[in-house]
PDB file of C-alpha atoms in Angstrom:
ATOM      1  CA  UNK A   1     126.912 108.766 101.771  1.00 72.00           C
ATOM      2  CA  UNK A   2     125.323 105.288 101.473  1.00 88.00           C
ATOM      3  CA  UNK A   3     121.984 104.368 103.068  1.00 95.00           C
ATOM      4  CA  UNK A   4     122.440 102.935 106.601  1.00 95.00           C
ATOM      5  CA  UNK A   5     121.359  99.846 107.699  1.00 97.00           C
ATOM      6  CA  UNK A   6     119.067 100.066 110.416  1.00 97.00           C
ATOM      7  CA  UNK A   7     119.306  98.121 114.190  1.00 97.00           C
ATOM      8  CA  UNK A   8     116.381  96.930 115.023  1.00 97.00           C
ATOM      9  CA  UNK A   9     114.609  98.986 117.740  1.00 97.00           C
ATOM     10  CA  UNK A  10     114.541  96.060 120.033  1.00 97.00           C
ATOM     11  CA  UNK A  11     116.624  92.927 121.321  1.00 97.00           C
ATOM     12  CA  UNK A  12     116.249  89.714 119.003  1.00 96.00           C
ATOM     13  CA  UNK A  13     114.280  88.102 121.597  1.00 97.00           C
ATOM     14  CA  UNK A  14     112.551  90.793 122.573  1.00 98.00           C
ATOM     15  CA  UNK A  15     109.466  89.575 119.946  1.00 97.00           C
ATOM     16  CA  UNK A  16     109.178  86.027 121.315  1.00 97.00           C
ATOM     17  CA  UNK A  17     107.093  84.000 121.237  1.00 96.00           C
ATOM     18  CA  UNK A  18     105.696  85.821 118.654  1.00 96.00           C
ATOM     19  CA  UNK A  19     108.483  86.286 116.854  1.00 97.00           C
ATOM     20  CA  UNK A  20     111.125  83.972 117.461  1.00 96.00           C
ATOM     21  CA  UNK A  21     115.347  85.291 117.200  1.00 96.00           C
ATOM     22  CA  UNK A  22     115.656  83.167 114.389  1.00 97.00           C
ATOM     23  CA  UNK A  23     113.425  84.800 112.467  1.00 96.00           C
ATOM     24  CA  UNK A  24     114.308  87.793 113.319  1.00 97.00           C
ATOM     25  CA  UNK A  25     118.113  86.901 112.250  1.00 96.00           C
ATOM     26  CA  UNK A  26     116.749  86.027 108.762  1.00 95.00           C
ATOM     27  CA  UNK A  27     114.565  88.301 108.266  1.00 97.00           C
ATOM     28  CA  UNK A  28     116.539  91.679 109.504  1.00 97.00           C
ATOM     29  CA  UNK A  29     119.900  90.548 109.137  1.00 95.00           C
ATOM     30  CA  UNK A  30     120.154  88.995 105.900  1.00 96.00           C
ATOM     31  CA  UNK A  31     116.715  89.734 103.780  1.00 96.00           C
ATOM     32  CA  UNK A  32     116.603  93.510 105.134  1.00 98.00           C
ATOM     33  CA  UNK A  33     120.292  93.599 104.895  1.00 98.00           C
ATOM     34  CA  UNK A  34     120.338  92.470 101.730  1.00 97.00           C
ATOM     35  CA  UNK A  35     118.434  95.446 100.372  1.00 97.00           C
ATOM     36  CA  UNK A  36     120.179  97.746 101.559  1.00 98.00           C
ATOM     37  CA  UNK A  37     123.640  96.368 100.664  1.00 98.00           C
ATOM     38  CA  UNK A  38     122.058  95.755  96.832  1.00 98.00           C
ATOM     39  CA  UNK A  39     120.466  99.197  96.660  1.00 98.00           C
ATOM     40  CA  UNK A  40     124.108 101.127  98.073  1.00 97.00           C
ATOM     41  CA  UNK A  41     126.076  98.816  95.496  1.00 97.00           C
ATOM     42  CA  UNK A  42     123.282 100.047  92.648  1.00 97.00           C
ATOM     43  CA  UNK A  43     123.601 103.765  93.387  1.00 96.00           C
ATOM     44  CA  UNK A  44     127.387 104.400  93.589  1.00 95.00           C
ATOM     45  CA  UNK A  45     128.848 106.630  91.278  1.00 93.00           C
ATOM     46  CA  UNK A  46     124.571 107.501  90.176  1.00 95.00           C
ATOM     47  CA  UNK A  47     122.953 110.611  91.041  1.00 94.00           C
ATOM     48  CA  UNK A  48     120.738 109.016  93.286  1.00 96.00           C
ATOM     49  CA  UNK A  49     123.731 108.432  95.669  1.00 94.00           C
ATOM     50  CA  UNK A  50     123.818 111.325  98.213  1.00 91.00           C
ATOM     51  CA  UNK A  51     119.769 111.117  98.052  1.00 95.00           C
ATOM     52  CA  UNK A  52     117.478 110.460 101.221  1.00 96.00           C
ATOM     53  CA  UNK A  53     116.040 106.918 101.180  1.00 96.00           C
ATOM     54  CA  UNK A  54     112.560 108.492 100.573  1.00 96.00           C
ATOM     55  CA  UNK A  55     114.230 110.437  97.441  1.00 97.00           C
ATOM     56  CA  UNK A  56     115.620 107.539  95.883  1.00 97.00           C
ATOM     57  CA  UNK A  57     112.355 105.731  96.201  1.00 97.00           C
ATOM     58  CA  UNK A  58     109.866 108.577  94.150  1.00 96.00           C
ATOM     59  CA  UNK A  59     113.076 109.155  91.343  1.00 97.00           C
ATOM     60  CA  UNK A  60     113.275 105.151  90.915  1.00 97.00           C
ATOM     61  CA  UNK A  61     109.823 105.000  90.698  1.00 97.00           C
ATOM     62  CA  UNK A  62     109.395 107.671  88.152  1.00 95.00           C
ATOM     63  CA  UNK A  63     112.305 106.908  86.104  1.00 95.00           C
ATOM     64  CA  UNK A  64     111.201 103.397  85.928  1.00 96.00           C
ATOM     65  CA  UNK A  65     114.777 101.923  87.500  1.00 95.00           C
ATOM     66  CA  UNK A  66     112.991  99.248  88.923  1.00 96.00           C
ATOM     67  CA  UNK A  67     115.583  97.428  90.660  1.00 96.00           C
ATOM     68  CA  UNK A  68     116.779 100.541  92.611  1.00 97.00           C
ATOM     69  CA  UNK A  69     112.712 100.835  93.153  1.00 97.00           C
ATOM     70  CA  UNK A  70     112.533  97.743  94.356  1.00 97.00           C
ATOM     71  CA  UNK A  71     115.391  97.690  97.092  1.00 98.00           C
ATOM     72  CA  UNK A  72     114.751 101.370  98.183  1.00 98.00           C
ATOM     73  CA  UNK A  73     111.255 100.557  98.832  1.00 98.00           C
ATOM     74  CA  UNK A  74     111.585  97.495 100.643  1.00 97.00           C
ATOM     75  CA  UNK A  75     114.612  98.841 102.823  1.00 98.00           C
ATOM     76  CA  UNK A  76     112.038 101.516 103.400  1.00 98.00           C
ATOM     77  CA  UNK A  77     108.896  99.006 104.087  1.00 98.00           C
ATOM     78  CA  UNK A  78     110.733  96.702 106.184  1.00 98.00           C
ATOM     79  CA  UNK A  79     112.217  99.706 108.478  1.00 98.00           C
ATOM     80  CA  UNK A  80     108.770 100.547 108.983  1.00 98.00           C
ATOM     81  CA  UNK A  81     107.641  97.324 109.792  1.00 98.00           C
ATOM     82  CA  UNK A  82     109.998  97.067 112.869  1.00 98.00           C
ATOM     83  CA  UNK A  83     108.519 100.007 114.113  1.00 98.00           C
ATOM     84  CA  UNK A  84     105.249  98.763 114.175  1.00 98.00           C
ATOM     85  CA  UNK A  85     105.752  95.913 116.326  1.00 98.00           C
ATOM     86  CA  UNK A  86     106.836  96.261 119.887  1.00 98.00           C
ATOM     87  CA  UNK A  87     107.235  93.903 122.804  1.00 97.00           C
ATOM     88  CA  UNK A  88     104.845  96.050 124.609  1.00 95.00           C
ATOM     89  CA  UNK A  89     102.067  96.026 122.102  1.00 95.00           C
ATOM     90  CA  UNK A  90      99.036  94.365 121.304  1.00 93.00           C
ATOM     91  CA  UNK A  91      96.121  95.690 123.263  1.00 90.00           C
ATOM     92  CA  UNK A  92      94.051  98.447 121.016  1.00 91.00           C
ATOM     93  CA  UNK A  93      94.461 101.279 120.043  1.00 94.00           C
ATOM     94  CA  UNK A  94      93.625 104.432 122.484  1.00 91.00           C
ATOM     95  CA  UNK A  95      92.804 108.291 122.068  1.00 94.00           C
ATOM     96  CA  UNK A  96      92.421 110.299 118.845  1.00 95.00           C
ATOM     97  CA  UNK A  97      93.669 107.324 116.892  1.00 96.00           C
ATOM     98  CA  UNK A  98      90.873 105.124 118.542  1.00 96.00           C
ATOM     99  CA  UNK A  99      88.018 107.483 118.122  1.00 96.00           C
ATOM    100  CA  UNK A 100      89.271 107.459 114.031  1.00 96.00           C
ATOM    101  CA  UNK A 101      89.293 103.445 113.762  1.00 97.00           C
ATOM    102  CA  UNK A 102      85.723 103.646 115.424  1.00 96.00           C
ATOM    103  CA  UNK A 103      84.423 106.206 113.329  1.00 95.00           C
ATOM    104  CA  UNK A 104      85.708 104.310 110.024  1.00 95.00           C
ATOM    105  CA  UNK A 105      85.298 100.642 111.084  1.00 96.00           C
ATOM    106  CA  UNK A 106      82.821 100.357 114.152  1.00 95.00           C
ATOM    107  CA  UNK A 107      85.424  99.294 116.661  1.00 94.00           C
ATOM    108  CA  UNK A 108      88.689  98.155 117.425  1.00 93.00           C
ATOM    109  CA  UNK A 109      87.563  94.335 117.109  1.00 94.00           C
ATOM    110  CA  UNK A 110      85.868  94.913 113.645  1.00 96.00           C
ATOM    111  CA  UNK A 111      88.730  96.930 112.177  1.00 96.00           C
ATOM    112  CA  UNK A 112      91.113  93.944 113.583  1.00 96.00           C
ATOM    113  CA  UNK A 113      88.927  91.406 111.338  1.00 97.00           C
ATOM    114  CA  UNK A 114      89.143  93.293 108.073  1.00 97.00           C
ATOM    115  CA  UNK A 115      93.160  94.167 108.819  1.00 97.00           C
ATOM    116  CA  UNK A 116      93.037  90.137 108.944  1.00 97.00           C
ATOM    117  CA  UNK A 117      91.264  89.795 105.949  1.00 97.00           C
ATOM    118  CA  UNK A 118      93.477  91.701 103.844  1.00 97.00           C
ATOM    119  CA  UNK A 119      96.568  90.405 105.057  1.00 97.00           C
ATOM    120  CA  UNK A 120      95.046  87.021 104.110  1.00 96.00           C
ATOM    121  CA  UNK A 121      93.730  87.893 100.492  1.00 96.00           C
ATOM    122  CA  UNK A 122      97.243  89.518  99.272  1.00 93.00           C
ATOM    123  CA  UNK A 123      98.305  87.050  97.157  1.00 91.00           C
ATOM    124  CA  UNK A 124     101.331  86.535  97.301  1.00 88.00           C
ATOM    125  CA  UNK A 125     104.288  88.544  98.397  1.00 93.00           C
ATOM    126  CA  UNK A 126     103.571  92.263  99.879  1.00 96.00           C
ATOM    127  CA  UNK A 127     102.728  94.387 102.711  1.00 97.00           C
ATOM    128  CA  UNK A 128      99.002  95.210 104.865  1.00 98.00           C
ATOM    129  CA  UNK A 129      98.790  98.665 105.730  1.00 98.00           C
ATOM    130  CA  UNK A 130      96.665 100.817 107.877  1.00 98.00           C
ATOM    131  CA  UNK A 131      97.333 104.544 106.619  1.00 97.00           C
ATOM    132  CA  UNK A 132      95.666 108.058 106.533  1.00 95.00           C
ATOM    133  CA  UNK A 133      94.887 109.556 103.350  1.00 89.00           C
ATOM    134  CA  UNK A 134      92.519 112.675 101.751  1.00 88.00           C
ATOM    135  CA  UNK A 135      89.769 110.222 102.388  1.00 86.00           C
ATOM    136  CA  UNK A 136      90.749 109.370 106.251  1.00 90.00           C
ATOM    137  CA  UNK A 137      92.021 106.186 107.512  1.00 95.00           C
ATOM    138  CA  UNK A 138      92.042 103.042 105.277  1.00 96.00           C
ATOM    139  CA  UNK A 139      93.226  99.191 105.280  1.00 97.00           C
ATOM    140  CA  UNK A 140      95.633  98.986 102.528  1.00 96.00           C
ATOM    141  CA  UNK A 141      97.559  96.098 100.547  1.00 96.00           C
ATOM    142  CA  UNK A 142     100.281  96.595  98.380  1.00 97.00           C
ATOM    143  CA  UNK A 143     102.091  93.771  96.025  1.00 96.00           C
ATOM    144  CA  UNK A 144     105.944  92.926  96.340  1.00 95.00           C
ATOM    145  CA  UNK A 145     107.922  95.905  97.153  1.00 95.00           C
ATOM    146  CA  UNK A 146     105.163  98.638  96.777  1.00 96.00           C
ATOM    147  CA  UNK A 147     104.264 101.560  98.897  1.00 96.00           C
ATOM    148  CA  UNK A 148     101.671 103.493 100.316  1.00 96.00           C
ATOM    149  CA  UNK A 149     104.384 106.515  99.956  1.00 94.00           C
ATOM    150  CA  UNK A 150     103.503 106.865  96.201  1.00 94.00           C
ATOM    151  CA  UNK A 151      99.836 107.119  96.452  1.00 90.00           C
ATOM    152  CA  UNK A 152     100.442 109.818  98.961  1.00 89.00           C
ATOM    153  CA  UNK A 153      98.999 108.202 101.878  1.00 93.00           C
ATOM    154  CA  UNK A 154     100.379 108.292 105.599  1.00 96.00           C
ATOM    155  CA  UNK A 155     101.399 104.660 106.468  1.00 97.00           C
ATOM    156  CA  UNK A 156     100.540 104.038 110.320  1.00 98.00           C
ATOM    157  CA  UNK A 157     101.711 101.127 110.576  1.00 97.00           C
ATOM    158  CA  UNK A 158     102.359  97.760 108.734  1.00 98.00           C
ATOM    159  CA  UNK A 159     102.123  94.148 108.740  1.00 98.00           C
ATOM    160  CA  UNK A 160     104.672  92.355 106.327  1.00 97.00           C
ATOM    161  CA  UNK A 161     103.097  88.991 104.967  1.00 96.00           C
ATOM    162  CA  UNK A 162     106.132  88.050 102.744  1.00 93.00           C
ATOM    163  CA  UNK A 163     106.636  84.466 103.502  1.00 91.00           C
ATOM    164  CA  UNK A 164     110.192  84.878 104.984  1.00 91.00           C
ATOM    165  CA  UNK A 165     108.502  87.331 107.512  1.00 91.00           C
ATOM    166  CA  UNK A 166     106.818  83.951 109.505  1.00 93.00           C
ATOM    167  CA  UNK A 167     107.786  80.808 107.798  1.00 93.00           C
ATOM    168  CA  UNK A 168     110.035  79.990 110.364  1.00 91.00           C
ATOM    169  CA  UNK A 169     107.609  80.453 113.064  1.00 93.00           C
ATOM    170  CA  UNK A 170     104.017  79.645 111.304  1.00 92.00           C
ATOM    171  CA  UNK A 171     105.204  77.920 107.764  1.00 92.00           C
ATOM    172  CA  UNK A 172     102.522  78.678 105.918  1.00 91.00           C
ATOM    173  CA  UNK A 173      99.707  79.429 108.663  1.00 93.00           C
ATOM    174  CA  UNK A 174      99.905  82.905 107.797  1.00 95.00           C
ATOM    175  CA  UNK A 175      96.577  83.570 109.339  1.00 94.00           C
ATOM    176  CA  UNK A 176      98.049  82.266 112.915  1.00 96.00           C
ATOM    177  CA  UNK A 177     101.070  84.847 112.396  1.00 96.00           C
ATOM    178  CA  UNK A 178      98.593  87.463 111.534  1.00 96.00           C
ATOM    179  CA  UNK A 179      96.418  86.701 114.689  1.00 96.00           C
ATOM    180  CA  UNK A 180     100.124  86.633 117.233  1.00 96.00           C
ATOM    181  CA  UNK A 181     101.062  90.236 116.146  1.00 96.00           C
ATOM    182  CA  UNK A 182      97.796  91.911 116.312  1.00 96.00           C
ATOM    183  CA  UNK A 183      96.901  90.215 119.373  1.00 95.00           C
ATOM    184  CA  UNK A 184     100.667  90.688 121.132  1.00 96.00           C
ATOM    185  CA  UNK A 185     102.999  93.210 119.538  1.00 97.00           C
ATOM    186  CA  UNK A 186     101.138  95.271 116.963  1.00 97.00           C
ATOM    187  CA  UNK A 187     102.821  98.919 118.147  1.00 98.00           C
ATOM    188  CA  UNK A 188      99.579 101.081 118.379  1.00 97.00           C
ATOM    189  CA  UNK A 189     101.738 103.590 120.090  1.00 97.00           C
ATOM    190  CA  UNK A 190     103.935 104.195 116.684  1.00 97.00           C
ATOM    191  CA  UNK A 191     100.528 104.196 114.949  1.00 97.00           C
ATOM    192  CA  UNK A 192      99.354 107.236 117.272  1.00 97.00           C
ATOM    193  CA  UNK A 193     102.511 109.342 116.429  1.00 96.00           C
ATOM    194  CA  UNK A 194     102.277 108.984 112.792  1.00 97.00           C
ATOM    195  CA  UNK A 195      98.519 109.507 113.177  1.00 96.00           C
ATOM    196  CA  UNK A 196      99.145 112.679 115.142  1.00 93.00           C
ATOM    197  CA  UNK A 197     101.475 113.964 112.838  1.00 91.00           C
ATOM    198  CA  UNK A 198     100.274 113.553 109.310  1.00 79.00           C
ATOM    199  CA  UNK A 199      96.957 113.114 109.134  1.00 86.00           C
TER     200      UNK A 199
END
């Protein structure tokens, strides 16, 4: 069975202004798409076809098959990353989830500037994470197609700072794109669940 490609869990428009429907086009429908269709054309006829997207991404990783690594994970990532933006979101964050952020970071506003601040140093391609691990919650960056899965963290939720992910909207104000989806349609409500449940 190959991996699906994912709809996205809202209308193309439903992002904007934010977000525009061209991006969105580009972005889901050919570079997201594009992983997928690589990554089902790499494992037919392997053992890894049959395997759970999450499956495929440890056994890549640990058998050093890098470009089945690399199209797993970012299918994987970018999935993710729709879910952590919502045309309802922005705002802060609100109940047990809250009273974490505050604990670690001081507040809302102080945790927003150092989820900037990492999503501006990553050099390069990769992803911004905030995630839950042995140690509580933590901002995380990871390079390319890396991810939090294989350090055994619990991603919350995401911010992709690829350049395809806002070049179309921002070009390369990548600190403005930052500043739209944390202000507007960060999903704090997907970042509750997976709070809730794993950590």
């Amino acid at each position: 069975m190959p991996i699906e490609f994912p709809s996205l869990p809202y209308a193309l428009n439903a992002l904007e202004p934010f977000v525009s429907s061209k991006t969105l086009k580009h972005h889901h429908g050919k570079h997201h798409r594009g992983y997928v269709q690589k990554l089902n054309s790499a494992i037919s006829g392997t053992s890894y076809e049959g395997m759970s997207l999450e499956d495929i991404i440890f056994a890549a990783h640990a058998n050093s098959e890098t470009g089945i690594f690399n199209n797993a994970a970012q299918a994987w990532n970018h999935t993710f990353f729709w879910s952590s933006l919502s045309p309802d979101g922005g705002g802060e964050p609100r109940g047990p989830l809250a009273d974490a952020i505050e604990d670690r970071f001081g507040s809302a506003e102080k945790f927003g500037a150092e989820f900037k601040a990492a999503a501006l140093a990553q050099f390069g391609s990769g992803w911004t994470w905030l995630v839950c691990s042995d140690t509580g919650i933590e901002i995380l960056s990871t390079s390319n197609a890396d991810t939090p899965l294989l350090r055994g963290s619990t991603p919350l939720l995401t911010l992709d700072v690829w350049e395809h992910a806002y070049y179309l909207d921002f070009q390369n104000r990548r600190d403005a794109y930052i500043d739209a989806i944390l202000s507007n349609i960060i999903n704090w409500d997907f970042a509750a669940e997976n709070f809730q449940a794993g950590c």
